[in-house]
Coordinates of N, CA and C in Angstrom, one line a residue:
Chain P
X1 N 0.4 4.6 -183.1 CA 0.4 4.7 -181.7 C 1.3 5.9 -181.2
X2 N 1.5 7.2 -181.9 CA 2.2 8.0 -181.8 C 1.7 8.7 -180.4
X3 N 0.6 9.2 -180.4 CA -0.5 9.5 -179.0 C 0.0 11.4 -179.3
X4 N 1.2 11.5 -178.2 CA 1.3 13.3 -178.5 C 2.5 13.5 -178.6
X5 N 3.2 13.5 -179.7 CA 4.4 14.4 -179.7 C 5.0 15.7 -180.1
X6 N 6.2 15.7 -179.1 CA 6.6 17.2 -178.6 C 7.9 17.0 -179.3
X7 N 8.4 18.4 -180.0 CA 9.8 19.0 -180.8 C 9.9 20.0 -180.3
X8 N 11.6 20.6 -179.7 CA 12.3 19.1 -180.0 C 12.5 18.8 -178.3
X9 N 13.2 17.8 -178.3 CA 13.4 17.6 -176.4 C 14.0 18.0 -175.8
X10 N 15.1 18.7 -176.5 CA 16.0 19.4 -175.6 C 16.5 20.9 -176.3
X11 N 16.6 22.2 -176.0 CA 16.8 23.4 -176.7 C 17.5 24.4 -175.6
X12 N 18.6 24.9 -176.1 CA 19.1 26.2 -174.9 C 19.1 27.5 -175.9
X13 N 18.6 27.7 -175.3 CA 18.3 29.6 -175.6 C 19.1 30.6 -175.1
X14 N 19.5 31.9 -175.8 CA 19.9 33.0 -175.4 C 19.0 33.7 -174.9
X15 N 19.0 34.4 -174.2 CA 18.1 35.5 -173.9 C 17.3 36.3 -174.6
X16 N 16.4 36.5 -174.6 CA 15.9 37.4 -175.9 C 15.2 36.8 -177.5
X17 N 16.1 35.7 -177.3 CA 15.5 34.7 -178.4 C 14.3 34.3 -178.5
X18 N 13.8 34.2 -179.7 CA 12.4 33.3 -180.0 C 12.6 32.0 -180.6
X19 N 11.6 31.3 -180.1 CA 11.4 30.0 -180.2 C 10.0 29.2 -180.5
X20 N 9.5 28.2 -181.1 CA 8.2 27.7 -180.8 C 8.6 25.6 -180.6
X21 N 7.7 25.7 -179.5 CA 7.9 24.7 -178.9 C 6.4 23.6 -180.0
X22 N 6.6 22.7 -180.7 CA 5.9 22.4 -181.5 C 5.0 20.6 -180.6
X23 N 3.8 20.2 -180.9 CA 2.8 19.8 -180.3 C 1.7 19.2 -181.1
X24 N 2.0 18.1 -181.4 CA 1.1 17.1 -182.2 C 0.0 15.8 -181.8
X25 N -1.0 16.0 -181.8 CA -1.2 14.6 -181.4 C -2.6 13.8 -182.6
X26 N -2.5 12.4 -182.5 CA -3.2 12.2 -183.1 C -4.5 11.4 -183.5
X27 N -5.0 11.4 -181.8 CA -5.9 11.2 -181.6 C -7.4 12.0 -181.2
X28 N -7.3 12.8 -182.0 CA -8.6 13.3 -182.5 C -9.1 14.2 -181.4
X29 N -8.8 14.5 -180.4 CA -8.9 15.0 -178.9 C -9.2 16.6 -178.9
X30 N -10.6 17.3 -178.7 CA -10.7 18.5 -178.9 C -9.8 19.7 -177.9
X31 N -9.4 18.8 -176.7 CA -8.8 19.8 -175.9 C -7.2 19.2 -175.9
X32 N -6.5 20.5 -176.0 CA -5.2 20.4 -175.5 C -4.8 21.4 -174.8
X33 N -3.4 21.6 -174.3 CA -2.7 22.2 -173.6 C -1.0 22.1 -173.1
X34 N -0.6 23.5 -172.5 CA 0.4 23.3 -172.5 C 1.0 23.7 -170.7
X35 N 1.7 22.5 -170.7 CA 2.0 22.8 -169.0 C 3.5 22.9 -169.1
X36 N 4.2 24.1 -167.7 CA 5.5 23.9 -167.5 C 5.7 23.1 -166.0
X37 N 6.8 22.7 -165.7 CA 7.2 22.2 -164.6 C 8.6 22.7 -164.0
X38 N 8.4 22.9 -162.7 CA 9.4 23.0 -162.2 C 9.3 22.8 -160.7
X39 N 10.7 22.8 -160.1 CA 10.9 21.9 -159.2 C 10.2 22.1 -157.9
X40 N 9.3 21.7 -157.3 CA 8.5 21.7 -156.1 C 7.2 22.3 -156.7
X41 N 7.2 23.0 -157.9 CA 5.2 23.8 -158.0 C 4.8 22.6 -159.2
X42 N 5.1 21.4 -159.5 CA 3.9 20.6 -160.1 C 3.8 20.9 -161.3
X43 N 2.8 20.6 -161.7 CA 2.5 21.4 -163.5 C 1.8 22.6 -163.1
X44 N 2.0 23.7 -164.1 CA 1.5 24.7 -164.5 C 1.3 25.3 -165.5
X45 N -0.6 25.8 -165.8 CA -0.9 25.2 -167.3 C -0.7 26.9 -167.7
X46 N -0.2 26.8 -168.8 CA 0.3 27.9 -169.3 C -1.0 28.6 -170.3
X47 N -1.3 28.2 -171.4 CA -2.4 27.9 -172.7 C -3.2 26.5 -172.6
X48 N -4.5 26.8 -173.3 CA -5.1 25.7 -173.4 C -6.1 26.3 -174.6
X49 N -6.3 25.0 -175.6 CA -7.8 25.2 -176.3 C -8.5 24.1 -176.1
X50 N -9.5 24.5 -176.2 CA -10.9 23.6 -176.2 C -11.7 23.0 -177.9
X51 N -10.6 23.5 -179.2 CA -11.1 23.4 -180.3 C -9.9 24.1 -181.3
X52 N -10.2 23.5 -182.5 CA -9.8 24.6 -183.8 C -10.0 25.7 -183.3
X53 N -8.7 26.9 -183.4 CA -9.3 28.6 -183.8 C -9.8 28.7 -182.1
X54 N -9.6 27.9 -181.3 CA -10.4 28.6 -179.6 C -9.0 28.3 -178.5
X55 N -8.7 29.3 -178.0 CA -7.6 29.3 -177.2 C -7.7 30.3 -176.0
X56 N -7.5 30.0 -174.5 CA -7.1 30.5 -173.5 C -6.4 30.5 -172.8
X57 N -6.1 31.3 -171.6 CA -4.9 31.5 -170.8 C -5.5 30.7 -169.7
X58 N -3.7 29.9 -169.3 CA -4.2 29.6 -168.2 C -3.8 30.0 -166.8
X59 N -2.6 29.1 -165.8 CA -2.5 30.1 -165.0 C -1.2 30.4 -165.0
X60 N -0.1 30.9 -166.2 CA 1.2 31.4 -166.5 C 1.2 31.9 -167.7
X61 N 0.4 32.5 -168.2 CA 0.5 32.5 -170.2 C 1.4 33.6 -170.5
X62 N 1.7 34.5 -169.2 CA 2.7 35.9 -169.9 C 3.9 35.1 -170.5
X63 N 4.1 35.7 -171.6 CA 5.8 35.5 -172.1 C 5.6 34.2 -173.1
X64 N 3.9 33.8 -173.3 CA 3.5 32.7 -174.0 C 2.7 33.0 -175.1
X65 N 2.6 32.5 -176.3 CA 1.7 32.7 -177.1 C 1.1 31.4 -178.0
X66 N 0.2 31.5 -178.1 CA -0.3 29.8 -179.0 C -1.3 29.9 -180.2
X67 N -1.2 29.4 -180.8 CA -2.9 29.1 -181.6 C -2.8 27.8 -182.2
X68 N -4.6 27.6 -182.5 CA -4.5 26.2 -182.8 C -5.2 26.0 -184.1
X69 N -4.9 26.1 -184.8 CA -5.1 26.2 -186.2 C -5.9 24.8 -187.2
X70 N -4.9 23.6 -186.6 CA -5.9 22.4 -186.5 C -6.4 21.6 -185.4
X71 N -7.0 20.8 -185.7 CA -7.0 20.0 -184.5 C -6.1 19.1 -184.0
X72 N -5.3 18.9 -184.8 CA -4.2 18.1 -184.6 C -3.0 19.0 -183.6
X73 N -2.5 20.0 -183.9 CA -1.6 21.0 -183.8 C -2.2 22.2 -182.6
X74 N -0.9 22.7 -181.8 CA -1.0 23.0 -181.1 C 0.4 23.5 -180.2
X75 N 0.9 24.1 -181.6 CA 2.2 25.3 -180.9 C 2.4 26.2 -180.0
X76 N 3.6 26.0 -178.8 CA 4.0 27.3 -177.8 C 4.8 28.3 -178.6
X77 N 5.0 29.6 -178.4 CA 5.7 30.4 -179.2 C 6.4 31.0 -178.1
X78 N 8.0 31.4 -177.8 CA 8.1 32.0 -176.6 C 8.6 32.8 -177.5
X79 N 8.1 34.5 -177.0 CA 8.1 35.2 -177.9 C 9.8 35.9 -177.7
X80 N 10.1 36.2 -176.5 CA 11.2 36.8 -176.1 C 11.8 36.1 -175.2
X81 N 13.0 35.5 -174.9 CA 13.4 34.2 -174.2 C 13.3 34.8 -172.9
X82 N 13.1 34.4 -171.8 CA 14.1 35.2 -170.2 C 14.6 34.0 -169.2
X83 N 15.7 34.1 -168.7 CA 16.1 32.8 -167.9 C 14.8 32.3 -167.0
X84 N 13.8 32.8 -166.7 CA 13.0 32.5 -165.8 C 12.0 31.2 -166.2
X85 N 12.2 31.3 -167.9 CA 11.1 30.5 -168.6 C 11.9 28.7 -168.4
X86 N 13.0 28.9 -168.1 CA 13.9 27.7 -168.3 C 13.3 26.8 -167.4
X87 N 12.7 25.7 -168.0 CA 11.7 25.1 -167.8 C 11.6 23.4 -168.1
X88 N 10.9 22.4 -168.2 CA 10.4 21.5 -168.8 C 9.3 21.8 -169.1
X89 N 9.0 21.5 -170.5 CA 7.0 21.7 -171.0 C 6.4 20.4 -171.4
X90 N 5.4 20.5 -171.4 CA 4.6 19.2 -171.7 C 3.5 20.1 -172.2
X91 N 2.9 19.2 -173.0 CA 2.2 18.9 -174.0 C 1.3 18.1 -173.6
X92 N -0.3 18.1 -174.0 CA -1.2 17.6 -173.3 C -2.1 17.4 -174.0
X93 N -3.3 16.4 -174.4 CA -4.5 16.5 -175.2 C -5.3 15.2 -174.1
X94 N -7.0 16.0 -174.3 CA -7.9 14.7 -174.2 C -8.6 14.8 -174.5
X95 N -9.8 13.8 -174.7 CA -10.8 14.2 -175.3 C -12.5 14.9 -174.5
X96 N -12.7 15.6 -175.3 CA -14.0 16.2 -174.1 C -15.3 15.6 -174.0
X97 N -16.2 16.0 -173.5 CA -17.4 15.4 -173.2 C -17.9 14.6 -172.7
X98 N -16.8 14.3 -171.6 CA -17.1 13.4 -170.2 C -16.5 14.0 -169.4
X99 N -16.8 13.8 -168.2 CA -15.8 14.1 -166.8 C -14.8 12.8 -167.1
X100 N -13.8 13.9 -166.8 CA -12.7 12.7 -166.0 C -12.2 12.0 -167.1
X101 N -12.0 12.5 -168.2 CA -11.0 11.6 -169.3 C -9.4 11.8 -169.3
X102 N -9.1 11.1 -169.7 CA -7.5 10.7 -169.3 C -7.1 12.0 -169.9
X103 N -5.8 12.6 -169.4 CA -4.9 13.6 -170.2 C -4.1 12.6 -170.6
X104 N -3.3 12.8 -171.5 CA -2.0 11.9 -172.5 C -1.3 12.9 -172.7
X105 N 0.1 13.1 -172.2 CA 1.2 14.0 -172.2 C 2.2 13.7 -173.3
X106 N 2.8 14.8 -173.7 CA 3.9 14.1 -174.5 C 5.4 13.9 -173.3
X107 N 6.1 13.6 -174.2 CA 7.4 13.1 -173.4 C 8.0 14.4 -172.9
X108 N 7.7 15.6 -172.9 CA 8.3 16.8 -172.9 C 9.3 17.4 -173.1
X109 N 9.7 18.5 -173.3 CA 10.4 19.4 -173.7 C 11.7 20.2 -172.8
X110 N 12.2 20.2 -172.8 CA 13.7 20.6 -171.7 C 14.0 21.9 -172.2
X111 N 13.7 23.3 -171.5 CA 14.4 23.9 -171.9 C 15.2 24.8 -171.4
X112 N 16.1 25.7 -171.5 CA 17.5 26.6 -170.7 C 17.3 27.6 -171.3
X113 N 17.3 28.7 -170.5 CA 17.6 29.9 -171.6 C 18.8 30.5 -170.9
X114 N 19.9 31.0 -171.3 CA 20.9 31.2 -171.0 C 20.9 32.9 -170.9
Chain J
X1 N -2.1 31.4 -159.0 CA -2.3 30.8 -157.9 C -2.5 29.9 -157.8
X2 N -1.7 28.6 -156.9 CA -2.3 27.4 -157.1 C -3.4 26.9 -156.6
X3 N -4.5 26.6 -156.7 CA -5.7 25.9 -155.9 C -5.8 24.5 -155.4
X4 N -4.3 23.7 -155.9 CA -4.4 22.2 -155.1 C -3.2 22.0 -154.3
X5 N -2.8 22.1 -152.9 CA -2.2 21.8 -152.3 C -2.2 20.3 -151.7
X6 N -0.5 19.7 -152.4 CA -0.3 18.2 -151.7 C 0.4 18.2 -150.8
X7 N 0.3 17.3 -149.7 CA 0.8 17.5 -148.8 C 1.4 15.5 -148.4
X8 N 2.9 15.1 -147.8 CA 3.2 15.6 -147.8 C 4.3 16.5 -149.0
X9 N 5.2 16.9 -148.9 CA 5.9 17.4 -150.6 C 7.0 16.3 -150.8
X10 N 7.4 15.8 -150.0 CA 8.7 14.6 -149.8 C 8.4 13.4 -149.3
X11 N 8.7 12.3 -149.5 CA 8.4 11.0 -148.4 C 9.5 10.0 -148.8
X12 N 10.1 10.1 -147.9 CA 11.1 8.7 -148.3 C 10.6 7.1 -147.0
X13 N 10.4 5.9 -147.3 CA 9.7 5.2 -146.3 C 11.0 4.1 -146.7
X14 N 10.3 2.9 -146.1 CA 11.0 1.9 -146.6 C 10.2 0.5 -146.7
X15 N 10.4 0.2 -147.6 CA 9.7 -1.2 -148.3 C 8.9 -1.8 -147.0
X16 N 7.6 -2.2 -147.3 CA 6.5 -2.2 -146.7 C 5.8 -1.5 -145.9
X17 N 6.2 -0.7 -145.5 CA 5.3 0.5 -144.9 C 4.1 0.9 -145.6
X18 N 3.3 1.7 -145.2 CA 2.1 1.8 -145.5 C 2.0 3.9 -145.9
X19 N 1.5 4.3 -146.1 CA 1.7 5.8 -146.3 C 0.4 6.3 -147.2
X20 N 0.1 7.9 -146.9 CA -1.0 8.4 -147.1 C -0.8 10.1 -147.8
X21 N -1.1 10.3 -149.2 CA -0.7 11.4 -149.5 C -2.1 11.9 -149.8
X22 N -1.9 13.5 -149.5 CA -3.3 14.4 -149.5 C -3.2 15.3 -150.7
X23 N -4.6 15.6 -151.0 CA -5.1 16.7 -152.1 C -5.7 17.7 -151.2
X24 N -5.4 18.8 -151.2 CA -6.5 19.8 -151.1 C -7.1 21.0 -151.1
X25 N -8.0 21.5 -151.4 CA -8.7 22.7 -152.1 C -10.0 23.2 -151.2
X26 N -9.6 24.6 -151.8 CA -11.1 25.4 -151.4 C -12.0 24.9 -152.4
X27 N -11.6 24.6 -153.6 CA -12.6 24.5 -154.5 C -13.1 23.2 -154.5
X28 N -14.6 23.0 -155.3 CA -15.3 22.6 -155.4 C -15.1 21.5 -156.8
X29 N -14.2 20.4 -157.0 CA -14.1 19.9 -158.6 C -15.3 18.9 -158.8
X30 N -15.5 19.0 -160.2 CA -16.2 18.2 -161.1 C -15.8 16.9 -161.7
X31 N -14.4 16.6 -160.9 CA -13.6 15.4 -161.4 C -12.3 15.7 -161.0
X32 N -11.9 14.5 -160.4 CA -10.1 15.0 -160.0 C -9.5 13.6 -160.2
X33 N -8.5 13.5 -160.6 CA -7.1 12.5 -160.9 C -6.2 12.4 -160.5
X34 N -5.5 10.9 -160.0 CA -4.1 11.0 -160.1 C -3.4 10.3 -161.2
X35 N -2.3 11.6 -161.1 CA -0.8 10.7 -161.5 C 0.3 10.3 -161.3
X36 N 1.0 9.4 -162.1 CA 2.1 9.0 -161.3 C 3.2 9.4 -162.3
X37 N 4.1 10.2 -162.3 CA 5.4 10.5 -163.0 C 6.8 10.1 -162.8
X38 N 7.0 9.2 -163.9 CA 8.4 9.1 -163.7 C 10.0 9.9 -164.6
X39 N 10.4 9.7 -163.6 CA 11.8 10.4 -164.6 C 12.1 10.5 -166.0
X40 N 12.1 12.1 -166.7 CA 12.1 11.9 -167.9 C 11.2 11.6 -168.8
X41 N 9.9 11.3 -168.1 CA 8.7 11.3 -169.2 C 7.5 12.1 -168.2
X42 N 6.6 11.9 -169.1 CA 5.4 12.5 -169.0 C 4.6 11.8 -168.0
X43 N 3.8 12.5 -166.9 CA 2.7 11.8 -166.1 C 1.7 10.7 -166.7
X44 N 1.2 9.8 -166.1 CA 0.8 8.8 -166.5 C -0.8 8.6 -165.7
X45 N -2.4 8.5 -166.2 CA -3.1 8.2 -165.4 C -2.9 7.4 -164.5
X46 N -3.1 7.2 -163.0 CA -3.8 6.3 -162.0 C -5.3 6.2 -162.1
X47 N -6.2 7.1 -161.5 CA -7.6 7.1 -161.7 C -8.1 8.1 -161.9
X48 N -9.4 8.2 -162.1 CA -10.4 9.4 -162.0 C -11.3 9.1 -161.0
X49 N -11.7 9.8 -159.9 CA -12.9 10.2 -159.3 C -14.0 11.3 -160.0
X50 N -15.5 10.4 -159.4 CA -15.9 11.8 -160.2 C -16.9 12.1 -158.8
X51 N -17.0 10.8 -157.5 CA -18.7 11.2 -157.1 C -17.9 11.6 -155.7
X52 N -18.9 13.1 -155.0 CA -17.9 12.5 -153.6 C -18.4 11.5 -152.8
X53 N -17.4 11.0 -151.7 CA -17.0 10.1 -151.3 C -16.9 8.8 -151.4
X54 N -16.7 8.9 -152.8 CA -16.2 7.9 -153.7 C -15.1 7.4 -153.5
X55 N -14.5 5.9 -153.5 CA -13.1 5.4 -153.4 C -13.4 4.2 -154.4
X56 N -11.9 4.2 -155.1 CA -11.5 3.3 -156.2 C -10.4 3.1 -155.8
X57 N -10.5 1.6 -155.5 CA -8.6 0.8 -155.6 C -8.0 0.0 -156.7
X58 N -6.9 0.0 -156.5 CA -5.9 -0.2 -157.7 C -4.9 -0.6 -157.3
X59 N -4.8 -2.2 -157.2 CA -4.2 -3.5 -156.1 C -3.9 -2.8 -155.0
X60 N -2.7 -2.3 -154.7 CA -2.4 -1.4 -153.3 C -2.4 -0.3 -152.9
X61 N -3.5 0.4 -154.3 CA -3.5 1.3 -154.0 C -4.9 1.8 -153.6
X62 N -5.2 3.2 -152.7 CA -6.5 3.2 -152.5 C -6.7 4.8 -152.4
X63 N -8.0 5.1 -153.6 CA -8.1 6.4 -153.6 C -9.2 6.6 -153.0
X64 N -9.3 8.0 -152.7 CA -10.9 8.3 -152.0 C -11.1 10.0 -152.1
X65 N -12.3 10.3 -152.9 CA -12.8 11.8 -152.9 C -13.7 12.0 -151.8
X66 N -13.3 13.7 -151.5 CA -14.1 13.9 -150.3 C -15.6 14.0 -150.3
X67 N -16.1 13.8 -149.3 CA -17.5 14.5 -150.0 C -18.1 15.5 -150.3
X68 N -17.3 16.3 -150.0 CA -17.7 17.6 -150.5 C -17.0 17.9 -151.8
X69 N -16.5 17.1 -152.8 CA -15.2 16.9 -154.0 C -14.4 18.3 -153.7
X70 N -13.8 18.4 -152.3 CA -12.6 19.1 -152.6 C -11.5 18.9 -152.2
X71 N -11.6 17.7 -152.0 CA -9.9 17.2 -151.6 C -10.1 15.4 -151.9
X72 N -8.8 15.2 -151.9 CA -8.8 13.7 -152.0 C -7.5 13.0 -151.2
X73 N -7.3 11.7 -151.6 CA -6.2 10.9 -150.7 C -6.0 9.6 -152.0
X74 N -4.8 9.6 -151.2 CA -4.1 8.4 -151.8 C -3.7 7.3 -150.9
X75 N -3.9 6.5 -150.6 CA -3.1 5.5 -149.2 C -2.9 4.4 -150.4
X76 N -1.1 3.9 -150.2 CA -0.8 2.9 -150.7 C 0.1 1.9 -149.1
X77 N -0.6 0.7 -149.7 CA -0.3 -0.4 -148.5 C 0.9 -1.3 -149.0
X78 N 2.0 -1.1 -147.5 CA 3.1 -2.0 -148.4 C 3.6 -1.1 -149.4
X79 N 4.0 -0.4 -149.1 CA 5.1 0.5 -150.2 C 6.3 -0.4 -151.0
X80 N 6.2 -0.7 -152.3 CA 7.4 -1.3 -153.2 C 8.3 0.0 -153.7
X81 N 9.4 -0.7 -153.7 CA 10.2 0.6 -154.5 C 10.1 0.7 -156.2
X82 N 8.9 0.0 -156.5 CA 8.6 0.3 -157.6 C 7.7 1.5 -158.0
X83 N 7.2 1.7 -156.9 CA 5.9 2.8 -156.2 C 6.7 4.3 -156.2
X84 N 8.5 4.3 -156.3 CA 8.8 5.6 -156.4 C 8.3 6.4 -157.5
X85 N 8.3 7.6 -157.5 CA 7.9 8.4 -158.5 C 7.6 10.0 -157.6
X86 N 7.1 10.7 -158.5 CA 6.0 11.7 -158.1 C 4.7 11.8 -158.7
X87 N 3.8 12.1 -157.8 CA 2.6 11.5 -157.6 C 2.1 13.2 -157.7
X88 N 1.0 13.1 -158.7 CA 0.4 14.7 -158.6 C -1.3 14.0 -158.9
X89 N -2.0 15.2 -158.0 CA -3.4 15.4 -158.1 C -3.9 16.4 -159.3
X90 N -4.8 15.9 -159.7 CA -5.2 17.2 -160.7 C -7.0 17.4 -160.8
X91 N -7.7 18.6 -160.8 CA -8.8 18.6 -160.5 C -9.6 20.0 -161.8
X92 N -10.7 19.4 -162.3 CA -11.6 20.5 -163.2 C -12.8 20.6 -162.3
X93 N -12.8 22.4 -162.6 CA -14.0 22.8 -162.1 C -15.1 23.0 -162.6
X94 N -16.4 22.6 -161.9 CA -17.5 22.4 -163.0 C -17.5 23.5 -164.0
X95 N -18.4 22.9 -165.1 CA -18.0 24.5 -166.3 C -16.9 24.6 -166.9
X96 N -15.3 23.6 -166.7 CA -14.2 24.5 -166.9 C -13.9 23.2 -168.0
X97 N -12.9 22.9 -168.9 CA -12.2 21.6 -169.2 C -11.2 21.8 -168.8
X98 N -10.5 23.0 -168.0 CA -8.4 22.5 -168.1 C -9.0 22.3 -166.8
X99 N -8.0 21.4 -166.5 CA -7.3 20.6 -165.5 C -6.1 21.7 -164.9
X100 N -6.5 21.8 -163.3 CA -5.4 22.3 -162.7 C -4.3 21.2 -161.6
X101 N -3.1 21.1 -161.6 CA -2.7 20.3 -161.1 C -2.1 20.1 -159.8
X102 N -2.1 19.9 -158.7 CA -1.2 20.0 -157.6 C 0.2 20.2 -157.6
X103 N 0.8 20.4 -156.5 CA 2.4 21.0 -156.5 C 2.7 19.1 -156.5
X104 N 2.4 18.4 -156.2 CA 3.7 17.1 -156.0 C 4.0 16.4 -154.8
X105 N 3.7 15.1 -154.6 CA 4.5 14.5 -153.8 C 5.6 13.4 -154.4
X106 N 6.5 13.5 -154.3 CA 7.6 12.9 -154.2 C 8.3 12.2 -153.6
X107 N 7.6 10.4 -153.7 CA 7.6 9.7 -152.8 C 9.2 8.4 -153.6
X108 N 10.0 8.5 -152.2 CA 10.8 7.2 -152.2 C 10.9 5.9 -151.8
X109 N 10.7 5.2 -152.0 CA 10.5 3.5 -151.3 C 12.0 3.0 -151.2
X110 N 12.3 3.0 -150.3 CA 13.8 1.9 -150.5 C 13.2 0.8 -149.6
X111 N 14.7 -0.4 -150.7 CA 15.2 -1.5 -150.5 C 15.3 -2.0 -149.3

């Protein structure tokens, strides 16, 4: 009953630093994604794939990089840290080929960049 | 750019009142959802709509898509303060699978 988990939950960064925010789930689900949050704008989806090896931007991906190598898996990479990224992320999978199937989020990610 | 505006962004009421939060867009979705999020974890389904002017309730709660699927509503009757949380809309466009999500309402129920 694991569903989606996210490593690790809490992280403070320096500036400049690289990091990858890690993203598992394991219910077989061809689409995932990665959303950030902050305070008053809601989720906003950063990356997303639709499959193994298929990945797009969504509407924040600067300063983000991903790939999805299995289906299970489905890492954020922040390539160069900036305080602006300091964030909460979530992690997201569901499965395709219906309308309207549930997303399942993980518990999300906390992060500071100092 | 965001394309789902909720309205209102705050609501504090008080136990049993009745209240009404909005979705809405220029665009045209192929399916929209709410959710309910609590502190510290992750959003949680309420429903999916998929037809417009479609409504599905969920004991006191009552959703409704527009008919033209570009906005929606939420009316909950008798507000519990169990009902606090934040509440987001989220909507895909035909053709698309990501999900874009609204900014948030942020509703309080007190005692």
């Amino acid at each position: 009953n694991a569903g989606v988990t996210q490593t690790p939950k809490f992280q403070v960064l320096k500036t400049g630093q690289s990091m990858t925010l890690q993203c598992a789930q394991d219910m077989n689900h061809e689409y995932m994604s990665w959303y950030r949050q902050d305070p008053g704008m809601g989720l906003r989806l950063i990356h997303y794939s639709v499959g193994a090896g298929i990945t797009d931007q969504g509407e924040v991906p600067n300063g983000y990089n991903v790939s999805r190598s299995t289906t299970e898996d489905f890492p954020l990479r922040l390539l160069s840290a900036a305080p602006s990224q300091t964030s909460v992320y979530f992690c997201a999978s569901r499965a395709t080929g219906a309308r309207g199937n549930t997303i399942y989020f993980g518990e999300g990610s906390w992060l500071t960049v100092v | 750019t965001q394309l789902l505006e909720q309205s209102p962004q705050f609501l504090s009421i008080q136990e049993g009142e009745n209240l009404t939060v909005y979705c809405n867009s220029s665009s045209v979705f192929s399916s929209l959802q709410w959710y309910r999020q609590e502190p510290g974890e992750g959003p949680v389904l309420l429903v999916t709509v998929v037809t417009g002017g479609e409504v599905k309730k969920l004991k006191r709660l009552t959703f409704q898509f527009g008919d033209a699927r570009k906005d929606s509503s939420l009316h909950i009757t008798a507000a519990q303060p169990g009902d606090t949380g934040l509440y987001l809309c989220a909507g895909a466009t035909s053709g698309t699978y990501k999900y874009i999500f609204g900014t948030g309402t942020r509703l309080k129920v007190l005692a």
